[in-house]
mmCIF file of C-alpha atoms in Angstrom:
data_model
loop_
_atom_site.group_PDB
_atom_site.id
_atom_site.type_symbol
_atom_site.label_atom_id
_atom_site.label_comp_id
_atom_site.label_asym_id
_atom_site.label_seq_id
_atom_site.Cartn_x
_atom_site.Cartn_y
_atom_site.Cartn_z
ATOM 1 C CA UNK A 298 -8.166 -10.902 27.793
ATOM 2 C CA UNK A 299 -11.059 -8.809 28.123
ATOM 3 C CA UNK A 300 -15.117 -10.550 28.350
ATOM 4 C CA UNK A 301 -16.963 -10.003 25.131
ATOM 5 C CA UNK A 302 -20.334 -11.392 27.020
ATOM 6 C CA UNK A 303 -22.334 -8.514 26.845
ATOM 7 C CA UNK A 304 -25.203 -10.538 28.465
ATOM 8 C CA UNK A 305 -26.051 -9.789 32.098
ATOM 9 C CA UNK A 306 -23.359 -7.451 32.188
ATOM 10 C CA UNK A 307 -24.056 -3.731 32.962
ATOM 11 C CA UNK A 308 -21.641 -0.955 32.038
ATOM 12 C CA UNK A 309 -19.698 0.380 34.520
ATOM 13 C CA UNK A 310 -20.966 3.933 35.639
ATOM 14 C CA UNK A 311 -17.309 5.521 36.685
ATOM 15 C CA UNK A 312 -16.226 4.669 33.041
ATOM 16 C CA UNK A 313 -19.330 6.431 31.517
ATOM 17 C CA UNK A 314 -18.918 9.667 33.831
ATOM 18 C CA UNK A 315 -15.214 10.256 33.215
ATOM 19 C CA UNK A 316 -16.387 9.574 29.407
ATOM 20 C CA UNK A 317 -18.766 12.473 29.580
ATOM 21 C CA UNK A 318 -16.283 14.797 31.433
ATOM 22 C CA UNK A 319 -14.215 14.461 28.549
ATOM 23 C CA UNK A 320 -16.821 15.177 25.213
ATOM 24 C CA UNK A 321 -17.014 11.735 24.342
ATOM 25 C CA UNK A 322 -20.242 10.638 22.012
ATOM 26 C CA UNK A 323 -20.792 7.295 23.917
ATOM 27 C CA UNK A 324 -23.361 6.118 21.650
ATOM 28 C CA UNK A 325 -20.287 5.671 18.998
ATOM 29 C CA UNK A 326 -18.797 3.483 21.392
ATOM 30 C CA UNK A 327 -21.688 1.424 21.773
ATOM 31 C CA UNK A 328 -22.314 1.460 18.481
ATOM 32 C CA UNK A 329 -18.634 0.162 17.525
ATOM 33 C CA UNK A 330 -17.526 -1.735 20.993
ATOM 34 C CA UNK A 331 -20.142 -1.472 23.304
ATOM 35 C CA UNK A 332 -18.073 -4.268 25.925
ATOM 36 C CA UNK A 333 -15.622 -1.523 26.280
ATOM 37 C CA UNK A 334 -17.979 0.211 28.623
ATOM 38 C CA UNK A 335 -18.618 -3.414 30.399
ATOM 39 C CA UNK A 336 -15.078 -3.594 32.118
ATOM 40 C CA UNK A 337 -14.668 -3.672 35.420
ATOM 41 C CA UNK A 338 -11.530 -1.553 34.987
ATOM 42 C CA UNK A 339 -10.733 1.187 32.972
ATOM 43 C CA UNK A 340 -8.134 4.434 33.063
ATOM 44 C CA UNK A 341 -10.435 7.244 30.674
ATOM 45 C CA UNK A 342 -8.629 9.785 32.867
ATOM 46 C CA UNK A 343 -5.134 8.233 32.959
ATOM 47 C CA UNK A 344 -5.072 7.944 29.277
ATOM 48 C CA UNK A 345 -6.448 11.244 28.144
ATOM 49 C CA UNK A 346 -3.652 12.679 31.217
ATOM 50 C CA UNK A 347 -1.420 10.940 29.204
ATOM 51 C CA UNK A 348 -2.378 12.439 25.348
ATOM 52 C CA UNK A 349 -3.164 15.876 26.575
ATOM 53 C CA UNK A 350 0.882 15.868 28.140
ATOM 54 C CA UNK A 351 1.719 14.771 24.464
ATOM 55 C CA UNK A 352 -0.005 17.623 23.302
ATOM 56 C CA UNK A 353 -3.616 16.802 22.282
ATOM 57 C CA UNK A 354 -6.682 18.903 23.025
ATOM 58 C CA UNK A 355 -9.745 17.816 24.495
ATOM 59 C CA UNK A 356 -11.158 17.208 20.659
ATOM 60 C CA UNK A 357 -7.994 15.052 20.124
ATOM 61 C CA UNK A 358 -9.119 13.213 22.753
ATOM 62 C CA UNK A 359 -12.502 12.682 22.597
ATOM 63 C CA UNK A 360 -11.472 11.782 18.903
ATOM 64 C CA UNK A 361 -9.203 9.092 19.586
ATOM 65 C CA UNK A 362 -11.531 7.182 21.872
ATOM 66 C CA UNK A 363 -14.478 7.363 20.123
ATOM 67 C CA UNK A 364 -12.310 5.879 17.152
ATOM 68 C CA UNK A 365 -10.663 3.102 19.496
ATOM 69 C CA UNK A 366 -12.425 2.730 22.530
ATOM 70 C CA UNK A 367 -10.079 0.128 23.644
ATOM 71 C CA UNK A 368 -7.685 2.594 24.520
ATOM 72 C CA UNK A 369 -8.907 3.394 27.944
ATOM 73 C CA UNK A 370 -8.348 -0.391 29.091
ATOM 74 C CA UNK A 371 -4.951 -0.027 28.782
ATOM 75 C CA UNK A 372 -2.648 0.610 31.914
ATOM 76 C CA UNK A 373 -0.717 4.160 32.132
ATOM 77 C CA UNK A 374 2.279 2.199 31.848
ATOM 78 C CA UNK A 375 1.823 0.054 28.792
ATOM 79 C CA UNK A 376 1.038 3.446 27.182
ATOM 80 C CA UNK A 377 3.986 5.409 28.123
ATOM 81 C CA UNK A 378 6.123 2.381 27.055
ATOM 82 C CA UNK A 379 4.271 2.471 24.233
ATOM 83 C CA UNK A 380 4.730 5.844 23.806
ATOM 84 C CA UNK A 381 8.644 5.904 24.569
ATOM 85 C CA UNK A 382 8.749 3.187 21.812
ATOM 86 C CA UNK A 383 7.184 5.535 19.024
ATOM 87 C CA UNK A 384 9.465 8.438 19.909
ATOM 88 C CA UNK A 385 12.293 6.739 18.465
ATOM 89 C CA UNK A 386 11.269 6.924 15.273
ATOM 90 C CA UNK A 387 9.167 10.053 15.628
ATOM 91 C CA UNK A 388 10.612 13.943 15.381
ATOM 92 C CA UNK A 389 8.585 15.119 18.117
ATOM 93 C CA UNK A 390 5.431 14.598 19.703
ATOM 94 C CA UNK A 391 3.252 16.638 17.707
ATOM 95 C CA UNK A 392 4.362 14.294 15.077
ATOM 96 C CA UNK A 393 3.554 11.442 17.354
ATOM 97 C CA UNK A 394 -0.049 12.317 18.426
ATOM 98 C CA UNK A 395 -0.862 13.715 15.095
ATOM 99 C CA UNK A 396 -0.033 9.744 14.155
ATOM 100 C CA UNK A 397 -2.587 8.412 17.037
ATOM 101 C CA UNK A 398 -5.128 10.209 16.091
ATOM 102 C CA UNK A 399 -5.298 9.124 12.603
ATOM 103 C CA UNK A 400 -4.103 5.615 13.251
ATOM 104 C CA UNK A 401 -5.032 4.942 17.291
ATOM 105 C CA UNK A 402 -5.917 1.132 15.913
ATOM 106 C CA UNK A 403 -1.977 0.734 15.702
ATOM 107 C CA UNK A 404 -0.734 2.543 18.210
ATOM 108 C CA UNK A 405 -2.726 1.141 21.637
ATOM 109 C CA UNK A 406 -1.684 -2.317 19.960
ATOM 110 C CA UNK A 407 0.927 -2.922 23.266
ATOM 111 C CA UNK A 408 0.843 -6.754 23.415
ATOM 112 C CA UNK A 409 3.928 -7.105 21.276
ATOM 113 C CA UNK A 410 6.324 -4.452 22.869
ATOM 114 C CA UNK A 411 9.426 -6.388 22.908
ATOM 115 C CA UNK A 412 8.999 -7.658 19.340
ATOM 116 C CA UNK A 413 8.019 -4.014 18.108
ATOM 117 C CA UNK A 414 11.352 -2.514 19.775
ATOM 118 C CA UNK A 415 13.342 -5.309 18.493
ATOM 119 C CA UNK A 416 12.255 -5.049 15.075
ATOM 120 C CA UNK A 417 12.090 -1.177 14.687
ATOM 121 C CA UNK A 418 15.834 -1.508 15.810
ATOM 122 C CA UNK A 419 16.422 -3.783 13.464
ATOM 123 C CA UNK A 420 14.901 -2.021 10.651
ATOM 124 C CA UNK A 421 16.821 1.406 11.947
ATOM 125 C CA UNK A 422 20.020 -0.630 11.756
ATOM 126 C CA UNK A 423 19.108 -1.819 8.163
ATOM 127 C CA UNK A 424 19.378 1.666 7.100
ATOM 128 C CA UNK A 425 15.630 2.246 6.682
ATOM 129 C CA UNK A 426 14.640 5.887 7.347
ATOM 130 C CA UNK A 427 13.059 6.449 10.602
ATOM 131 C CA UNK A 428 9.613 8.377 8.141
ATOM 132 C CA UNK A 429 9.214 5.099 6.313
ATOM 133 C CA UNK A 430 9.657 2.884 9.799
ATOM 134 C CA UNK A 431 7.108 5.266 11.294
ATOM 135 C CA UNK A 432 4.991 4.508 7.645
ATOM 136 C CA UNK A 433 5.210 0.795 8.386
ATOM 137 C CA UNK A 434 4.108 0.982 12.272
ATOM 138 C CA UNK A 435 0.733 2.603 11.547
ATOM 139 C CA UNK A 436 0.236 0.909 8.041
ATOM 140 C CA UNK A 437 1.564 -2.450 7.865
ATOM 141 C CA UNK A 438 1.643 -2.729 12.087
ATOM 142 C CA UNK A 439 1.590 -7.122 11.865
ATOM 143 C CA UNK A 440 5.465 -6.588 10.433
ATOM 144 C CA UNK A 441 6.389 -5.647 14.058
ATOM 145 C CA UNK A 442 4.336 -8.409 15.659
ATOM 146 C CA UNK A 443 6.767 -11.195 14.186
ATOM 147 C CA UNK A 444 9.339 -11.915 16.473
ATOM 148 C CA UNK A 445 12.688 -10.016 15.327
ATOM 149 C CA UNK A 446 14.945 -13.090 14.021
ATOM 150 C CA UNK A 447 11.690 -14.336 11.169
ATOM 151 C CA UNK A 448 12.168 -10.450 9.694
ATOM 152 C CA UNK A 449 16.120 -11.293 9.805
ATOM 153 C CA UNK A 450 15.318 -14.405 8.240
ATOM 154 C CA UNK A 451 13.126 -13.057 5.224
ATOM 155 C CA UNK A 452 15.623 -10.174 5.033
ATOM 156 C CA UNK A 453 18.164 -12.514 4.201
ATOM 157 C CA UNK A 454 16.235 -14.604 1.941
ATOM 158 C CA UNK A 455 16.006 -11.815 -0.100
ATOM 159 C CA UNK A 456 19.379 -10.546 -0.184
ATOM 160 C CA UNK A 457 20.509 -14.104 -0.915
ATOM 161 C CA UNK A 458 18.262 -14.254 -4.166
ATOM 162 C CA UNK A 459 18.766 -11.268 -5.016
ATOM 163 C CA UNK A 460 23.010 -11.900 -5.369
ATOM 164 C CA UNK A 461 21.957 -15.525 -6.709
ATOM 165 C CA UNK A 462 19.993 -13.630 -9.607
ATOM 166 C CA UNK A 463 23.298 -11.751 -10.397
ATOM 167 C CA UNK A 464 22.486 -8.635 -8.607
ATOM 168 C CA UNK A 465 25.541 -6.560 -7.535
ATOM 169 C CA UNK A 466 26.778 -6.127 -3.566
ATOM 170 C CA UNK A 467 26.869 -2.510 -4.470
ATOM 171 C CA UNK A 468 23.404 -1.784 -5.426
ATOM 172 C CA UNK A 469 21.926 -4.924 -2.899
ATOM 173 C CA UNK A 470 20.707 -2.433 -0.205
ATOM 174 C CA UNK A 471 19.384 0.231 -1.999
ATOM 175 C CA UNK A 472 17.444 -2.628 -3.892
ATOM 176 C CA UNK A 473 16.644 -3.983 -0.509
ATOM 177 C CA UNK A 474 15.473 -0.967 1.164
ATOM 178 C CA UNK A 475 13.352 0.372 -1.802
ATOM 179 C CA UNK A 476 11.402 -2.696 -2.030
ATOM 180 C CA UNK A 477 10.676 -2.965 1.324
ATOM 181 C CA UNK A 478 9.542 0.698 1.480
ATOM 182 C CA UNK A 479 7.322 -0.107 -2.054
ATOM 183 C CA UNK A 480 5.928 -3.347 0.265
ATOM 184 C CA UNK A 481 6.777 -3.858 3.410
ATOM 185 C CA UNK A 482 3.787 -6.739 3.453
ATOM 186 C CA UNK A 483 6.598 -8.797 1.548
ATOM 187 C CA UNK A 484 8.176 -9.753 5.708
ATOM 188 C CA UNK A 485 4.760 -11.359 6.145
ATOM 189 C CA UNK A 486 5.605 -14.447 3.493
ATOM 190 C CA UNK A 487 7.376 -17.820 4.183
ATOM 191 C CA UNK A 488 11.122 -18.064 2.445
ATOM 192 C CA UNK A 489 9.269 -21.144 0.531
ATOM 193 C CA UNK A 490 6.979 -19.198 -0.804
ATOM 194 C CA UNK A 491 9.394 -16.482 -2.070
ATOM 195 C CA UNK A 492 11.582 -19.832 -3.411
ATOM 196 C CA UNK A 493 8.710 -21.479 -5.284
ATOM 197 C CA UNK A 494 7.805 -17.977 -7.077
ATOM 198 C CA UNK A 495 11.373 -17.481 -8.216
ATOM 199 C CA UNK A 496 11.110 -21.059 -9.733
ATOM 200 C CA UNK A 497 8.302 -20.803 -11.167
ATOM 201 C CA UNK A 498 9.394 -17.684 -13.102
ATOM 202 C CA UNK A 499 12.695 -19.646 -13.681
ATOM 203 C CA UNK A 500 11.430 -22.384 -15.426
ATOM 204 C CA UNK A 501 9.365 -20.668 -17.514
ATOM 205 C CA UNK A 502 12.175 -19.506 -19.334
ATOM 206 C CA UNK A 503 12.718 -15.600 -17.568
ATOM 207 C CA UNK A 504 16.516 -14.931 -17.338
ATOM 208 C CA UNK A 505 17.639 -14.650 -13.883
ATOM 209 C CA UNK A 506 18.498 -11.054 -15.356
ATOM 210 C CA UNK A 507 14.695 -10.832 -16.189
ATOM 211 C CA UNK A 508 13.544 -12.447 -13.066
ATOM 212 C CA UNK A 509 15.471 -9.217 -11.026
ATOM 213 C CA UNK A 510 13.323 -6.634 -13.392
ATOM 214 C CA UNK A 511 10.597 -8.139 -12.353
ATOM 215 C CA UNK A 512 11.189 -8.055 -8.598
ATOM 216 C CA UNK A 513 11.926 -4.592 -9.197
ATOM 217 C CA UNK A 514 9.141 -3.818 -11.300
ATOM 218 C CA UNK A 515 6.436 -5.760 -9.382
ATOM 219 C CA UNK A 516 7.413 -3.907 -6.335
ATOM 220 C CA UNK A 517 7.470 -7.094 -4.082
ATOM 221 C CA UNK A 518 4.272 -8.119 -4.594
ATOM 222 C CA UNK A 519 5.601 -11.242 -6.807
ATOM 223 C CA UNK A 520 6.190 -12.784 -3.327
ATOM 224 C CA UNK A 521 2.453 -12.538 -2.414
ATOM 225 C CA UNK A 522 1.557 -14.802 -5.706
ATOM 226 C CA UNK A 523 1.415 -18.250 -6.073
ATOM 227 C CA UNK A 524 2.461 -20.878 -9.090
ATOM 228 C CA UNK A 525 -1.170 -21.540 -9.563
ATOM 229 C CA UNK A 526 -2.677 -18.477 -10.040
ATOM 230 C CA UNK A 527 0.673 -16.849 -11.946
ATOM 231 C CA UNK A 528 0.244 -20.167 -14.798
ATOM 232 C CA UNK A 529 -3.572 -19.380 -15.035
ATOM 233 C CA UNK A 530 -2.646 -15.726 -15.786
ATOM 234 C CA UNK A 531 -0.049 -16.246 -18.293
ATOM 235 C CA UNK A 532 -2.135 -18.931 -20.001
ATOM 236 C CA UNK A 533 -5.230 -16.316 -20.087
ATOM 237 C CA UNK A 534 -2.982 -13.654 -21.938
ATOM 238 C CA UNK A 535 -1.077 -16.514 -24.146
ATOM 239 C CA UNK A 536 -5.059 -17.177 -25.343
ATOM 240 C CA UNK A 537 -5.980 -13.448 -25.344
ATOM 241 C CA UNK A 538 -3.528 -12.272 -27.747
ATOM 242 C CA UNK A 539 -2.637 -15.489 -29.946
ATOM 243 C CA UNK A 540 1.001 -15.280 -28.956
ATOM 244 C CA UNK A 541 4.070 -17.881 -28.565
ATOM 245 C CA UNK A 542 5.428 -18.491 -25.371
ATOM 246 C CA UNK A 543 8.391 -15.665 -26.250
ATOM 247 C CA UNK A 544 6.047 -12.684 -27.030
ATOM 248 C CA UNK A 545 3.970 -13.852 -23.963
ATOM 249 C CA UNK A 546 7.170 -13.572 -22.301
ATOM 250 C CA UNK A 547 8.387 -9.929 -23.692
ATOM 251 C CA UNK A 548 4.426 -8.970 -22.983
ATOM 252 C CA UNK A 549 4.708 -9.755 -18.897
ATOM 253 C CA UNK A 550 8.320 -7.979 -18.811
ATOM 254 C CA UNK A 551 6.620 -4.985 -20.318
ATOM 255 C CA UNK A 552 3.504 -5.105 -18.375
ATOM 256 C CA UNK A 553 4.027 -7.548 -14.839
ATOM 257 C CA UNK A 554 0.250 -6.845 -14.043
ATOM 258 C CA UNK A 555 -0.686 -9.606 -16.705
ATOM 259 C CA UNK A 556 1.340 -12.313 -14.182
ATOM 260 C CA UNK A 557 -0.025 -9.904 -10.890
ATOM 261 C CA UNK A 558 -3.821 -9.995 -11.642
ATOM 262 C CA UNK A 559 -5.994 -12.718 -11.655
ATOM 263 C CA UNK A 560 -8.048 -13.989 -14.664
ATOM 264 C CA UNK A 561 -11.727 -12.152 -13.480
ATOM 265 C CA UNK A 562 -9.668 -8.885 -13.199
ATOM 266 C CA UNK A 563 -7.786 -9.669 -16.489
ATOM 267 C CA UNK A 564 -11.126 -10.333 -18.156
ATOM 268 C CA UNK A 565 -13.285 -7.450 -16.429
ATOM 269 C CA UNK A 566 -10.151 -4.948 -17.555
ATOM 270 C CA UNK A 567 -9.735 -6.644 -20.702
ATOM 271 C CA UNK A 568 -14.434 -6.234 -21.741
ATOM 272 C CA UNK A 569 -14.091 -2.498 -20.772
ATOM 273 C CA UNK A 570 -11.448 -1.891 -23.512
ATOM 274 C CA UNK A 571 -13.185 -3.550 -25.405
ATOM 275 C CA UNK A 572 -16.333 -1.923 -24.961
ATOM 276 C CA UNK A 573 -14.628 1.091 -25.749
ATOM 277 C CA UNK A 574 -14.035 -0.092 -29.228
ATOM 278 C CA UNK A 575 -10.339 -0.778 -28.823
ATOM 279 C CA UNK A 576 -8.951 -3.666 -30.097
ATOM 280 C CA UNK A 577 -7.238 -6.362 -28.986
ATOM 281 C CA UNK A 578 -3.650 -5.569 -30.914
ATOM 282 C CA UNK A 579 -3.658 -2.218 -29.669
ATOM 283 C CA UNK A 580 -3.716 -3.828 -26.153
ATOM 284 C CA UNK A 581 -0.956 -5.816 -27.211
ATOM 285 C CA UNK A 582 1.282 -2.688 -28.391
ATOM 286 C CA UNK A 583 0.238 -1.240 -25.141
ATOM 287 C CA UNK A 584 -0.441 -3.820 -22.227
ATOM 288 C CA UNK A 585 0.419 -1.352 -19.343
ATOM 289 C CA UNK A 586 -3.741 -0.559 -19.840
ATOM 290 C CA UNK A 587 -4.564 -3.116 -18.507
ATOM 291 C CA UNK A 588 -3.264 -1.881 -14.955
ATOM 292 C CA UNK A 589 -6.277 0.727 -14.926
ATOM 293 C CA UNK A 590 -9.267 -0.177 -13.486
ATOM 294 C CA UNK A 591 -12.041 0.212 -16.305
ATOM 295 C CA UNK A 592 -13.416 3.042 -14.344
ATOM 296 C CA UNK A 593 -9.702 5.198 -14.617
ATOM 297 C CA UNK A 594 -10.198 4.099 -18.429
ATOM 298 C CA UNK A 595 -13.433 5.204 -19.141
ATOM 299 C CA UNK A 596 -12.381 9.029 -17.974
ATOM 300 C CA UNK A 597 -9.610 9.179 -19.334
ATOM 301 C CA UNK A 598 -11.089 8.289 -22.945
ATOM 302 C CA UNK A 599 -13.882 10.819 -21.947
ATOM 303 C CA UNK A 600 -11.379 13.549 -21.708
ATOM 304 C CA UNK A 601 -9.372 12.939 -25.124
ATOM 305 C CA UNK A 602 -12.437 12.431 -26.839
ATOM 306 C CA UNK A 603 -13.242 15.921 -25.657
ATOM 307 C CA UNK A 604 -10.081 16.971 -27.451
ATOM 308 C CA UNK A 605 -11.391 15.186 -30.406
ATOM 309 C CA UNK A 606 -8.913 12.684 -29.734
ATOM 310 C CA UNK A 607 -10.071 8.935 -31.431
ATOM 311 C CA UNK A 608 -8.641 6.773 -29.054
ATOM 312 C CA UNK A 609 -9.818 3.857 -31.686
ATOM 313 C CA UNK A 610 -7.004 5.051 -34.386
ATOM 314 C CA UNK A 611 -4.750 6.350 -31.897
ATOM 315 C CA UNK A 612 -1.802 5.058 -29.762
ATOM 316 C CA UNK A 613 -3.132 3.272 -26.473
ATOM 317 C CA UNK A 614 -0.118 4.774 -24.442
ATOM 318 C CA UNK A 615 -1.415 8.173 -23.932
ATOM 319 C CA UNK A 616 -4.219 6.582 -21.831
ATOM 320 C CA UNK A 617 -1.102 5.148 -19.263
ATOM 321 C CA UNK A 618 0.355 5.627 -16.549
ATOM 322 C CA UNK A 619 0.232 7.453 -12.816
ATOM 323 C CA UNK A 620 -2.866 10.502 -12.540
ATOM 324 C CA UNK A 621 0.111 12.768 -12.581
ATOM 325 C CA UNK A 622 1.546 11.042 -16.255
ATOM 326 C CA UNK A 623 -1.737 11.070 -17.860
ATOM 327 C CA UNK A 624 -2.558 14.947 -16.552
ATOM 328 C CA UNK A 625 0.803 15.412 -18.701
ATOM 329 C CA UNK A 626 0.148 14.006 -21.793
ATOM 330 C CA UNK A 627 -3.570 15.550 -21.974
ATOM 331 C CA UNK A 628 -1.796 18.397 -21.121
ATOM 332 C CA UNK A 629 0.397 18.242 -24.254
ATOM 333 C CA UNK A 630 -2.044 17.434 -26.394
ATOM 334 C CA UNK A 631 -4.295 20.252 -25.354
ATOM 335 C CA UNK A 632 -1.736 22.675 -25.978
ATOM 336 C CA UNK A 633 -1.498 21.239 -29.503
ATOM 337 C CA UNK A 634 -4.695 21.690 -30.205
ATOM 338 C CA UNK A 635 -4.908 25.019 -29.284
ATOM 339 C CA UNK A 636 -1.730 26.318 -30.916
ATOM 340 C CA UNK A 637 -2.448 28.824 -33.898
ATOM 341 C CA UNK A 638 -1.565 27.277 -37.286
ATOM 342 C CA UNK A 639 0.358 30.319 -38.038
ATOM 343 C CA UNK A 640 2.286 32.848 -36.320
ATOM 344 C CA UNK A 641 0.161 35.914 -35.704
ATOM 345 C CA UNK A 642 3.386 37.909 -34.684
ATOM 346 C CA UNK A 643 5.491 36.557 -37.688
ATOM 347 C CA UNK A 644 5.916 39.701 -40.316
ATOM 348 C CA UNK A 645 3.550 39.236 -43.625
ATOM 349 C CA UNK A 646 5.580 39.226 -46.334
ATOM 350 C CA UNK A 647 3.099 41.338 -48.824
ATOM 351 C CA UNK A 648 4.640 41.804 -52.580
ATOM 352 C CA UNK A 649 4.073 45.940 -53.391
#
């Protein structure tokens, strides 16, 4: 609603002083949105009245504008609505302006208030914590956009696949809620798209019991594939490592990147290994490499090799896993290294 014709338009004086008075660096604003400071209207005042009550200092401030000038276009009362909305999933608001400042973007979106409220209702009545609610409004915000009952809708496409696939009634929401905490992107699909997936997997040959591992497993983000690129995938690794349609099979259960990635990411992950002088039936033995970039590779073989450890003859899984997993198995095989052959505090046993 606001003119983006920055021609022949001069900025508006009033908005630049109250700027000023408040620490602003204008020429950030003008560097990032200079027909911000074009508007006939804006409340720079009003607005920083309004996060300095929350509790921000004038740095806060001057921080959050400069970061989303659009701010000070809105009306006092879009933001306190805004603002009442937020506090029902936040503690306090400390909490609550510590989440504007780093994600302002989000929070002075106001066109959608009646859809957010709906939905964070909704999600609240779903039995999602209000900390991963208040993780989806500044990180996935679109979610809250859709109108309440196409959320409902997806929610229950899931569910209903989910008991189709033999999942229990028992353990349906804690499924439920843990995917949608994993990837709450997944509310953006279509319930076709989620359908034709499921089929796909389906007919080629996954159990329904192995089609629920991989939901679980692929954290959701099976429903952001398509047929096309999944069959291109699985044909790539079928060539790659000279197996039947079985092994292929067992290979994507133990590893669901090789249906997740595309072929240029298979085949840029796949040359680095190589490079490294690993072979192609270690990958095999190990597939879960392949959901390291080659850069997270290359360090990690740096470091064992430090340890004289020859990643060549040696078992591909000590390379896996989170930065956490792999600090623990460098850590145990540092310690090995280091350990004494014998026990200097074990008695000699010396014949007289």
């Amino acid at each position: 609603s606001y003119t983006t014709d920055t021609k022949s338009r001069e900025e508006n004086k009033k908005t630049l002083e109250s700027l000023y008075s408040l620490s602003v660096d204008i020429t950030k604003i003008r560097r990032l949105k200079e027909w911000v400071l074009l508007q006939d209207v804006a409340y720079v005042k009003e607005i920083a009245g309004i996060l300095k009550e929350m509790g921000a200092d004038e740095t806060t401030v001057a921080n959050i504008i400069e970061r989303c000038p659009e701010a000070i276009l809105h009306t006092p009362a879009e933001i306190n609505s805004q603002r009442a909305l937020w506090q029902l999933v936040c503690q306090n608001e400390r909490q609550l302006i510590k989440l504007i400042e780093q994600f302002p973007e989000s929070f002075f979106t106001t066109e959608y208030q009646q859809n957010q409220k709906a939905n964070i209702l909704f999600f609240q009545e779903l039995g999602l914590k209000n900390n991963i609610i208040t993780r989806f409004l500044t990180s996935a915000p679109n979610i809250f956009y859709n109108p309440v009952e196409k959320n409902k809708n997806m929610i229950e496409t899931l569910q209903r696949n989910y008991l189709n696939l033999g999942g229990s009634e028992a353990n349906m929401k804690i499924w439920l809620l843990k995917l949608l905490s994993q990837n709450p992107f997944i509310l953006l699909n279509t319930s076709t798209a989620i359908q034709e997936n499921l089929e796909f997997l389906q007919k080629n040959d996954f159990t329904d019991q192995e089609v629920l591992q991989l939901l679980s497993k692929l954290k959701g983000f099976i429903f952001q594939l398509n047929s096309t690129t999944m069959q291109k995938s699985m044909l790539f690794s079928k060539n790659v490592f000279k197996c039947s349609d079985q092994e292929l099979k067992q290979l994507v259960l133990k590893c669901p990147a090789l249906l997740y990635y595309s072929v240029p990411v298979l085949e840029e992950r796949l040359e680095g290994l190589l490079k490294e002088g690993i072979s192609i039936g270690q990958i095999r033995e190990a597939p879960m490499v392949l959901e390291l970039t080659t850069q997270i590779i290359q360090y990690r073989i740096k470091k064992l090799s430090a340890l004289g450890y020859d990643i060549k003859s040696g078992n591909l899984e000590s390379l896996n896993g989170t930065k956490k997993d792999f600090e623990a198995t460098y850590g145990k095989i540092q310690s090995k290294k280091e350990r004494p052959i014998f026990n200097p505090v074990a008695p000699l046993h010396i014949e007289d």
